[in-house]
PDB file of C-alpha atoms in Angstrom:
ATOM      1  CA  MET D   1      -5.117  10.613   6.997  1.00 68.00           C
ATOM      2  CA  GLN D   2      -6.307  11.026   2.503  1.00 82.00           C
ATOM      3  CA  VAL D   3      -9.571   9.603   3.452  1.00 86.00           C
ATOM      4  CA  LYS D   4      -9.941  11.460   6.425  1.00 88.00           C
ATOM      5  CA  LEU D   5      -9.056  14.934   4.430  1.00 88.00           C
ATOM      6  CA  CYS D   6     -11.548  13.880   1.433  1.00 90.00           C
ATOM      7  CA  PHE D   7     -14.381  12.701   4.266  1.00 91.00           C
ATOM      8  CA  LYS D   8     -13.940  16.652   5.591  1.00 92.00           C
ATOM      9  CA  ILE D   9     -14.262  17.778   2.092  1.00 91.00           C
ATOM     10  CA  LEU D  10     -17.662  16.063   1.388  1.00 92.00           C
ATOM     11  CA  GLU D  11     -19.122  17.433   4.385  1.00 93.00           C
ATOM     12  CA  ILE D  12     -18.928  21.340   2.262  1.00 92.00           C
ATOM     13  CA  THR D  13     -21.339  18.651   0.004  1.00 92.00           C
ATOM     14  CA  LYS D  14     -24.438  20.638   2.595  1.00 91.00           C
ATOM     15  CA  PHE D  15     -23.821  23.456   0.636  1.00 93.00           C
ATOM     16  CA  LEU D  16     -24.309  21.773  -3.047  1.00 93.00           C
ATOM     17  CA  LYS D  17     -27.619  22.000  -4.182  1.00 94.00           C
ATOM     18  CA  ILE D  18     -29.968  19.171  -4.469  1.00 94.00           C
ATOM     19  CA  LYS D  19     -29.681  17.378  -7.977  1.00 96.00           C
ATOM     20  CA  GLY D  20     -25.470  18.715  -7.890  1.00 96.00           C
ATOM     21  CA  ASN D  21     -22.589  16.665  -8.669  1.00 97.00           C
ATOM     22  CA  PHE D  22     -19.453  15.852  -6.609  1.00 96.00           C
ATOM     23  CA  VAL D  23     -15.810  14.129  -8.080  1.00 96.00           C
ATOM     24  CA  VAL D  24     -13.173  13.154  -5.596  1.00 95.00           C
ATOM     25  CA  LYS D  25     -10.392  11.480  -6.659  1.00 93.00           C
ATOM     26  CA  ILE D  26      -9.122   9.094  -3.407  1.00 92.00           C
ATOM     27  CA  PHE D  27      -7.155   6.167  -2.756  1.00 89.00           C
ATOM     28  CA  GLN D  28      -8.087   2.893  -2.354  1.00 88.00           C
ATOM     29  CA  GLY D  29      -7.492   1.305   1.310  1.00 84.00           C
ATOM     30  CA  ALA D  30      -8.349   0.438   5.091  1.00 84.00           C
ATOM     31  CA  ASP D  31     -11.795   3.549   5.088  1.00 89.00           C
ATOM     32  CA  TYR D  32     -12.344   3.468   1.177  1.00 91.00           C
ATOM     33  CA  GLU D  33     -15.420   1.828   2.293  1.00 93.00           C
ATOM     34  CA  ASP D  34     -16.661   3.888   4.581  1.00 93.00           C
ATOM     35  CA  PHE D  35     -16.438   6.908   2.496  1.00 94.00           C
ATOM     36  CA  TYR D  36     -17.907   5.151  -0.409  1.00 95.00           C
ATOM     37  CA  LYS D  37     -21.051   4.113   1.346  1.00 95.00           C
ATOM     38  CA  GLU D  38     -20.817   7.648   2.430  1.00 95.00           C
ATOM     39  CA  MET D  39     -21.500   9.275  -0.083  1.00 96.00           C
ATOM     40  CA  LYS D  40     -24.083   6.903  -1.767  1.00 97.00           C
ATOM     41  CA  GLN D  41     -26.215   8.601   1.338  1.00 96.00           C
ATOM     42  CA  ASN D  42     -25.905  11.320   0.294  1.00 96.00           C
ATOM     43  CA  PHE D  43     -25.811  10.969  -3.686  1.00 97.00           C
ATOM     44  CA  MET D  44     -28.883   9.295  -6.189  1.00 97.00           C
ATOM     45  CA  PHE D  45     -25.271   7.382  -8.244  1.00 98.00           C
ATOM     46  CA  VAL D  46     -21.997   7.265  -6.751  1.00 98.00           C
ATOM     47  CA  LYS D  47     -20.018   5.852  -9.623  1.00 97.00           C
ATOM     48  CA  SER D  48     -16.446   4.706  -9.066  1.00 95.00           C
ATOM     49  CA  LEU D  49     -13.423   5.464 -12.114  1.00 94.00           C
ATOM     50  CA  LYS D  50     -10.192   4.161 -11.918  1.00 91.00           C
ATOM     51  CA  PRO D  51      -8.090   6.554 -15.337  1.00 84.00           C
ATOM     52  CA  LYS D  52      -6.575   4.410 -18.153  1.00 84.00           C
ATOM     53  CA  SER D  53      -3.738   6.974 -17.065  1.00 83.00           C
ATOM     54  CA  SER D  54      -3.151   5.707 -14.270  1.00 82.00           C
ATOM     55  CA  ASN D  55      -0.119   3.012 -13.367  1.00 82.00           C
ATOM     56  CA  LYS D  56      -2.044  -0.350 -12.889  1.00 81.00           C
ATOM     57  CA  LYS D  57      -0.326  -0.674  -9.640  1.00 83.00           C
ATOM     58  CA  SER D  58      -1.539   1.651  -8.034  1.00 84.00           C
ATOM     59  CA  ASN D  59      -4.569   2.716  -5.495  1.00 88.00           C
ATOM     60  CA  GLU D  60      -5.771   5.566  -7.211  1.00 90.00           C
ATOM     61  CA  ILE D  61      -9.616   5.869  -8.385  1.00 93.00           C
ATOM     62  CA  TYR D  62     -12.097   8.289  -8.616  1.00 95.00           C
ATOM     63  CA  LEU D  63     -15.535   8.423  -7.444  1.00 97.00           C
ATOM     64  CA  ILE D  64     -18.429  10.764  -8.406  1.00 97.00           C
ATOM     65  CA  GLY D  65     -21.650  11.433  -6.688  1.00 97.00           C
ATOM     66  CA  LEU D  66     -24.517  12.439  -9.064  1.00 98.00           C
ATOM     67  CA  LYS D  67     -27.552  14.184  -8.512  1.00 97.00           C
ATOM     68  CA  LYS D  68     -27.307  15.276  -4.614  1.00 96.00           C
ATOM     69  CA  LYS D  69     -30.146  14.180  -2.167  1.00 93.00           C
TER      70      LYS D  69
END
């Protein structure tokens, strides 16, 4: 369910100007790879970041999309 919400939020980036940036918090799960691939299609660079403050057991991760295509 959380990844579905992220996909909906990604749809809003169509209003983001070209070369704009986007950050989303996501939990790695079954649909994570599909979401990552979708971000790669929309942004020139996609980076993943797990904050140091995040629990090591947590699936929490941030995806950063740089330079919207």
